[in-house]
Short mmCIF file of C-alpha atoms in Angstrom, two decimals:
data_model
loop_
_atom_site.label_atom_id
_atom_site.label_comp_id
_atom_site.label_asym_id
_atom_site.label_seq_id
_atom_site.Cartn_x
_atom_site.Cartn_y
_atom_site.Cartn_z
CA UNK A 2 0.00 0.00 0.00
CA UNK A 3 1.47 3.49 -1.21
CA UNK A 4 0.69 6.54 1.30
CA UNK A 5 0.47 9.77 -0.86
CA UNK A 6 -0.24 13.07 0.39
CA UNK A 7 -1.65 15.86 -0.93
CA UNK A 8 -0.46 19.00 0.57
CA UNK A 9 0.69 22.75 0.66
CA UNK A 10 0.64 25.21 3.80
CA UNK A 11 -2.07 27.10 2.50
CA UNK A 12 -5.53 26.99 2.29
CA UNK A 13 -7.68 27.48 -0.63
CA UNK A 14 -5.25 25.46 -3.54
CA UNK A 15 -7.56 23.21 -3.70
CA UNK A 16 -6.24 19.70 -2.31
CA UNK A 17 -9.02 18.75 -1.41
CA UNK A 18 -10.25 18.42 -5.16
CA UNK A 19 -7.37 17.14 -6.06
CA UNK A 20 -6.84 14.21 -3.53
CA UNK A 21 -10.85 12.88 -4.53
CA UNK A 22 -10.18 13.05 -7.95
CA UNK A 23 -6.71 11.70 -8.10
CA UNK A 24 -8.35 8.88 -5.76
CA UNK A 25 -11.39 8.52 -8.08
CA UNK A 26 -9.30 8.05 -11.04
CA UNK A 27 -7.00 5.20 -9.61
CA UNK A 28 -10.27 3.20 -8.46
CA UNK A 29 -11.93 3.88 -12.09
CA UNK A 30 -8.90 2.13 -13.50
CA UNK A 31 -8.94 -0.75 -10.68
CA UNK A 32 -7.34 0.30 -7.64
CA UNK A 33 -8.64 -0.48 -4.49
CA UNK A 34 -8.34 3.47 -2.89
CA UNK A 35 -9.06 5.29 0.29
CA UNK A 36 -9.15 9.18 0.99
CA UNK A 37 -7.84 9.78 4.82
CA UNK A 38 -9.12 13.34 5.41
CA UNK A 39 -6.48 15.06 8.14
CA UNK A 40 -8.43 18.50 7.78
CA UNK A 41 -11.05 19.45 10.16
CA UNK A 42 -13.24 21.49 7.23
CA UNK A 43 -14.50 17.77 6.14
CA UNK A 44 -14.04 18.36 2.42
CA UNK A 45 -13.28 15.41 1.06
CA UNK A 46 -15.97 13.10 2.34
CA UNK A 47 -18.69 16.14 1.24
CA UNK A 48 -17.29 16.13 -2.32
CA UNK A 49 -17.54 12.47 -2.63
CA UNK A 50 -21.34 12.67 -1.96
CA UNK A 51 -21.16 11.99 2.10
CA UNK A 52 -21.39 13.42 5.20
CA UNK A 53 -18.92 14.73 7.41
CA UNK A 54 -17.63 12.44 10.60
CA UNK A 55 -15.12 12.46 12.88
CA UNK A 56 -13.72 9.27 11.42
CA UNK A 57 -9.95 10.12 11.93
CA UNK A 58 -10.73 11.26 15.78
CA UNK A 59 -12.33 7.89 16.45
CA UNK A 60 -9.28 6.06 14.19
CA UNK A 61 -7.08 7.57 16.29
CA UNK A 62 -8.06 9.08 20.19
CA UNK A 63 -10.69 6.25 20.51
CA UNK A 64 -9.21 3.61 18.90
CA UNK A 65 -12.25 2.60 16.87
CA UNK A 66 -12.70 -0.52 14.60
CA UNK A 67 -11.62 0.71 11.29
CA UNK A 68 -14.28 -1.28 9.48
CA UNK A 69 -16.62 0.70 11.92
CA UNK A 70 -15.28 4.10 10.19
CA UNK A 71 -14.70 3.49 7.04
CA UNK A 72 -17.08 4.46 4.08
CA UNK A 73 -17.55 3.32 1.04
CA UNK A 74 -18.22 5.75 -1.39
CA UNK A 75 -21.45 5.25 -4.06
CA UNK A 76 -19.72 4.13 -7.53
CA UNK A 77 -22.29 6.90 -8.84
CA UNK A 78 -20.78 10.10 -7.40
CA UNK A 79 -17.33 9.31 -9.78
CA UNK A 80 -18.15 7.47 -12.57
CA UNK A 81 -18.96 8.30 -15.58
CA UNK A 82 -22.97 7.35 -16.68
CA UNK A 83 -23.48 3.89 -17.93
CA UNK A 84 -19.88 2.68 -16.86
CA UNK A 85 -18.73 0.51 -13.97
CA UNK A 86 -15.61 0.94 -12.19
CA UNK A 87 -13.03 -1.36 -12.29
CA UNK A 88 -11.93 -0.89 -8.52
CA UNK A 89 -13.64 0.32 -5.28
CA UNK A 90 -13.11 3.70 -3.67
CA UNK A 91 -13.64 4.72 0.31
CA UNK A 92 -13.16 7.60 2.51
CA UNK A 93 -12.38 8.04 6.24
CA UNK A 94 -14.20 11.06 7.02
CA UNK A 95 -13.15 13.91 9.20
CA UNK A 96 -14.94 16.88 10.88
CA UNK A 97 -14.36 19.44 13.93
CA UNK A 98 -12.97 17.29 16.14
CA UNK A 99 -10.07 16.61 14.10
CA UNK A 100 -8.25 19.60 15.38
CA UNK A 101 -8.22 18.64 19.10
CA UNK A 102 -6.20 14.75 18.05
CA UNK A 103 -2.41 15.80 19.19
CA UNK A 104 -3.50 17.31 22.30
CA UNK A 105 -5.33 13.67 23.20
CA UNK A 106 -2.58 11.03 21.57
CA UNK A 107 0.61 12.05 21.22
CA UNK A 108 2.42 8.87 20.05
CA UNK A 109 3.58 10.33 16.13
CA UNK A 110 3.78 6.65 15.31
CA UNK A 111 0.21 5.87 15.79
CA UNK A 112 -1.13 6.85 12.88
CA UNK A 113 1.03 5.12 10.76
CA UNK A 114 0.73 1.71 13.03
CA UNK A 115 -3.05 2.40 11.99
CA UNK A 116 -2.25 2.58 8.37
CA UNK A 117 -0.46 -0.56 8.60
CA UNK A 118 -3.65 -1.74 10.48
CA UNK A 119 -6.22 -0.74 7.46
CA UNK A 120 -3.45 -2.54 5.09
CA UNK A 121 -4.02 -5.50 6.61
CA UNK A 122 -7.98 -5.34 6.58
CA UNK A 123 -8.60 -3.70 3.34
CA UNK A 124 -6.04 -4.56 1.02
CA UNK A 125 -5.60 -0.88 -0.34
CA UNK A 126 -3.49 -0.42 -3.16
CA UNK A 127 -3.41 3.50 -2.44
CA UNK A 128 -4.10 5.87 0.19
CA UNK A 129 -4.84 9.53 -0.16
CA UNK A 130 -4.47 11.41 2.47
CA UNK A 131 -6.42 15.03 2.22
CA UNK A 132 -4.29 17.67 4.71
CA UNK A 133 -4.83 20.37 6.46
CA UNK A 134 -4.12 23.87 5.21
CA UNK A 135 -2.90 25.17 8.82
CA UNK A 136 0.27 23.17 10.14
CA UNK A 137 -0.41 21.10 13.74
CA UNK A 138 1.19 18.73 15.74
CA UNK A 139 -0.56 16.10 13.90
CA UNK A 140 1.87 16.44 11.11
CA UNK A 141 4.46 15.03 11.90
CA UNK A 142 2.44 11.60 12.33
CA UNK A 143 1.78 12.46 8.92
CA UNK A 144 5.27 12.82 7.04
CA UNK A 145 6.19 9.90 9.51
CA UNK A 146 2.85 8.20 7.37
CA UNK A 147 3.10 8.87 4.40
CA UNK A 148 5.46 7.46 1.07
CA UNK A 149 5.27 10.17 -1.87
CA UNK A 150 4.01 14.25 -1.13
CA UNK A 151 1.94 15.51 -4.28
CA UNK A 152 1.86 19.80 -3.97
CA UNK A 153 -0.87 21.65 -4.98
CA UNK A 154 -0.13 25.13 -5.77
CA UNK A 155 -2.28 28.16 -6.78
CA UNK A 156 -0.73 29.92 -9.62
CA UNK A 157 0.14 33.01 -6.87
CA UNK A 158 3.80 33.74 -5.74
CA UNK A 159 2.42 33.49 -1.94
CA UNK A 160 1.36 29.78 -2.40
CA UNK A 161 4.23 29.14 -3.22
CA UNK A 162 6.25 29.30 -0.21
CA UNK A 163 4.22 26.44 1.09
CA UNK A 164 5.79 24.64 -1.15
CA UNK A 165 9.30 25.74 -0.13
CA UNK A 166 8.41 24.58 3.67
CA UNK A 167 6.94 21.55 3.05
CA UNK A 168 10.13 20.41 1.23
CA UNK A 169 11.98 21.44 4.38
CA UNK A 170 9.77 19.17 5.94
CA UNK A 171 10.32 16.49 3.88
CA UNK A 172 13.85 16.29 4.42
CA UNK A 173 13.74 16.52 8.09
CA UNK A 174 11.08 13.61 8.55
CA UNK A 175 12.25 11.73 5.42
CA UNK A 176 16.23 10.77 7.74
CA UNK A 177 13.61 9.38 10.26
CA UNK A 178 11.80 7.19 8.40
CA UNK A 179 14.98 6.15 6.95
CA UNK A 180 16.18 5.24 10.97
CA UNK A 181 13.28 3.32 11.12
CA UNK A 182 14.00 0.94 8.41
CA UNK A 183 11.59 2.82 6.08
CA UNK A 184 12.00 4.05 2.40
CA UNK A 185 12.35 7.87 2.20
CA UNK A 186 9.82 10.66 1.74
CA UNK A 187 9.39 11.44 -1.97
CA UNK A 188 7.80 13.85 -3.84
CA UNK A 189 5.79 13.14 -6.96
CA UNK A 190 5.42 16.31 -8.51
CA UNK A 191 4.09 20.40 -7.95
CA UNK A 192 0.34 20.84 -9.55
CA UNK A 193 -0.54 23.86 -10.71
CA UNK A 194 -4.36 24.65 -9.96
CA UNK A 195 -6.91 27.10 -10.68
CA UNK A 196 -4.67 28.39 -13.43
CA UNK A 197 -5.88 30.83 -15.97
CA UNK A 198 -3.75 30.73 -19.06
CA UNK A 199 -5.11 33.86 -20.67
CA UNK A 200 -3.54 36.13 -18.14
CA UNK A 201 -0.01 37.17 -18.46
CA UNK A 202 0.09 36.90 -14.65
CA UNK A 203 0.00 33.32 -14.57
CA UNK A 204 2.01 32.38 -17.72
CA UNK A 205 4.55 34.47 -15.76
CA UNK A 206 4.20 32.87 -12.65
CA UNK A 207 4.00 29.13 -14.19
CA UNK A 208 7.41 30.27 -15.30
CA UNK A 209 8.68 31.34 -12.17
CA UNK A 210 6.97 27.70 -10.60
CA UNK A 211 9.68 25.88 -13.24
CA UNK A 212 12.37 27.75 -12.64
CA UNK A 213 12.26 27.70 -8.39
CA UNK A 214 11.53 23.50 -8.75
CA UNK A 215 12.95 21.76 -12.27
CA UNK A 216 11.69 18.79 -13.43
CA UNK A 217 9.08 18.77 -10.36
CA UNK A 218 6.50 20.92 -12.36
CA UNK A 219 3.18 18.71 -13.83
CA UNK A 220 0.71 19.77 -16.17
CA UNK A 221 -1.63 23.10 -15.03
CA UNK A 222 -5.34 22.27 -13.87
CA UNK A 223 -7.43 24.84 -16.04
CA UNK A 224 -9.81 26.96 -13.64
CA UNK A 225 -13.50 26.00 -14.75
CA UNK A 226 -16.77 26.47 -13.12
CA UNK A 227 -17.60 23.05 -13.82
CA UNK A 228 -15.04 21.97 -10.90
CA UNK A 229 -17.79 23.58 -8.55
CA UNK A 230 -20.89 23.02 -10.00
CA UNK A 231 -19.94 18.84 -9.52
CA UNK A 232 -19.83 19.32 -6.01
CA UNK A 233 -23.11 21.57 -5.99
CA UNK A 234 -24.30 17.88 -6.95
CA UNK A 235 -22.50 15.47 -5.33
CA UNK A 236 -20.29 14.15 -7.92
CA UNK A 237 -17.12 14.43 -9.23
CA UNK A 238 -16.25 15.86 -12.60
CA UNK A 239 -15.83 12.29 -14.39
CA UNK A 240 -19.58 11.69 -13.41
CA UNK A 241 -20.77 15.48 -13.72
CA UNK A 242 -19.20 16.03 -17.16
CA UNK A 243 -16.86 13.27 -18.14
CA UNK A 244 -16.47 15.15 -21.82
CA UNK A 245 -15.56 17.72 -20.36
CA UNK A 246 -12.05 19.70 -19.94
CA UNK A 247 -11.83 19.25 -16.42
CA UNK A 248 -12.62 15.82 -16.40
CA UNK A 249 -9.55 15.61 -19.15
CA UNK A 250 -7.61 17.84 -16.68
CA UNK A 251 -7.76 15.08 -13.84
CA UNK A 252 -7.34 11.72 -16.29
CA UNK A 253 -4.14 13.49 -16.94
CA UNK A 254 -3.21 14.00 -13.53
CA UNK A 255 -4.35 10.45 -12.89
CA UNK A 256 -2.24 9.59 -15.59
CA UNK A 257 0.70 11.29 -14.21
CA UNK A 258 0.67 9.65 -10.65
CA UNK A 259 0.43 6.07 -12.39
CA UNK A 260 3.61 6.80 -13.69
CA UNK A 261 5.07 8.22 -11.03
CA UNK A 262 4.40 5.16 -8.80
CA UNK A 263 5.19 2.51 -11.77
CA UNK A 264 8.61 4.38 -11.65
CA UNK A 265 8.77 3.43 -7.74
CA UNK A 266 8.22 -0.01 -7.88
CA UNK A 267 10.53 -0.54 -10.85
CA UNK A 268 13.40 0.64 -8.53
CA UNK A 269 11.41 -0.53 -5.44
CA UNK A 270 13.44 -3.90 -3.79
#
């Protein structure tokens, strides 16, 4: 099982779009995926059609069953109409009580011992974890947690420097795993969101994005309405309006983290 997370310091990029769609695109093609959401907004379980929980407070303060917390998400709120997918997708939900988690357990570890846990009982080929925009003590159980760090980035200079920190972070937590016996952090790639091509602000900026991190840059995410008028339903693009551009947008994302993790397990021992 492959821990990914998608992240930047900031709010407002947009993760949270990204992490259900990249995880709705792996289960389309047959992966067996689950969303974690670390933020306390609740997000990602409302965009995939269900309600907010405190899932991740009761994986981790109470120690709950994970079977117990653990939703399944309805096949029809990301795939497109008249199509079956050829893997199953789930979400552990989160909600307000999130925030209060490292003042109540404050073993970093135990998150990841739980990951292990929902390896064992679910057989996930992928987890996406969904984090916060505001840093907490909880994150360090999360770079402890997780394999590969996908950034999502506005096309803004500010958003930027979340970038810039969490790659600091990376390096500290990645010689830790590494103590541990574990494989390193990695980092898949930057994602440029909400970017509008026509403005000579942003073709600017893309540029600057390339130049501050080579070779880490992926394809831009066009801003559309369409993106919000899914969730106004309950669905993801690739059920909303799976001819559309933004449902092209995320198959090439999708596209773009297969190959990033086919890469790791080629060189994988």
């Amino acid at each position: 099982m492959v821990i990914i997370s998608i992240a930047n310091m900031k709010g407002g990029t947009g993760k949270s779009t990204v992490a259900t769609h990249v995880a709705a695109g792996l289960a389309l093609r047959g992966q067996e995926v689950c969303v974690l959401d670390t933020d306390p907004q609740g997000h990602a379980a409302t965009l995939l059609g269900l309600p907010k929980e405190d899932g991740l407070y009761k994986m981790i303060v109470e120690k709950a069953n994970l079977t117990d917390i653990i939703r399944p998400v309805p096949p029809e709120v990301f795939t497109p109409p008249n199509q079956t997918p050829a893997g199953r997708l789930f979400v552990l939900p989160s909600s307000h009580k999130t925030h209060i988690i490292p003042f109540l357990e404050q073993d970093p570890f135990l998150f990841g011992e739980r990951l292990e846990e929902m390896a064992d009982l679910f057989a996930f080929d992928t987890v996406i974890i969904d984090t916060a925009p505001t840093a907490s003590m909880f994150d360090s159980s999360i770079y402890l947690a997780t394999d590969g760090f996908l950034y999502v980035t506005e096309c803004e200079t500010l958003s930027f420097d979340g970038i810039r920190e969490g790659l600091v972070q990376i390096r500290r937590f990645s010689k830790k795993r590494e103590d541990r016996g574990e494989r390193p952090n990695r980092v898949l790639g930057i994602v440029p969101n909400k970017v509008r091509l026509s403005t000579l602000n942003h073709r600017r900026n893309l540029e600057k994005l390339h130049e501050a991190f080579p070779d880490m840059v992926w394809q831009p995410i066009a801003q559309r309405t369409v993106w919000t008028e899914a969730s106004n339903y309950g669905q993801l693009v690739f059920a909303y309006a799976p001819g559309g551009g933004a449902a092209a947008d995320a198959s090439i994302l999708v596209d773009q983290v297969e190959k990033v993790l086919a890469q790791w397990q080629a060189v994988s021992p």
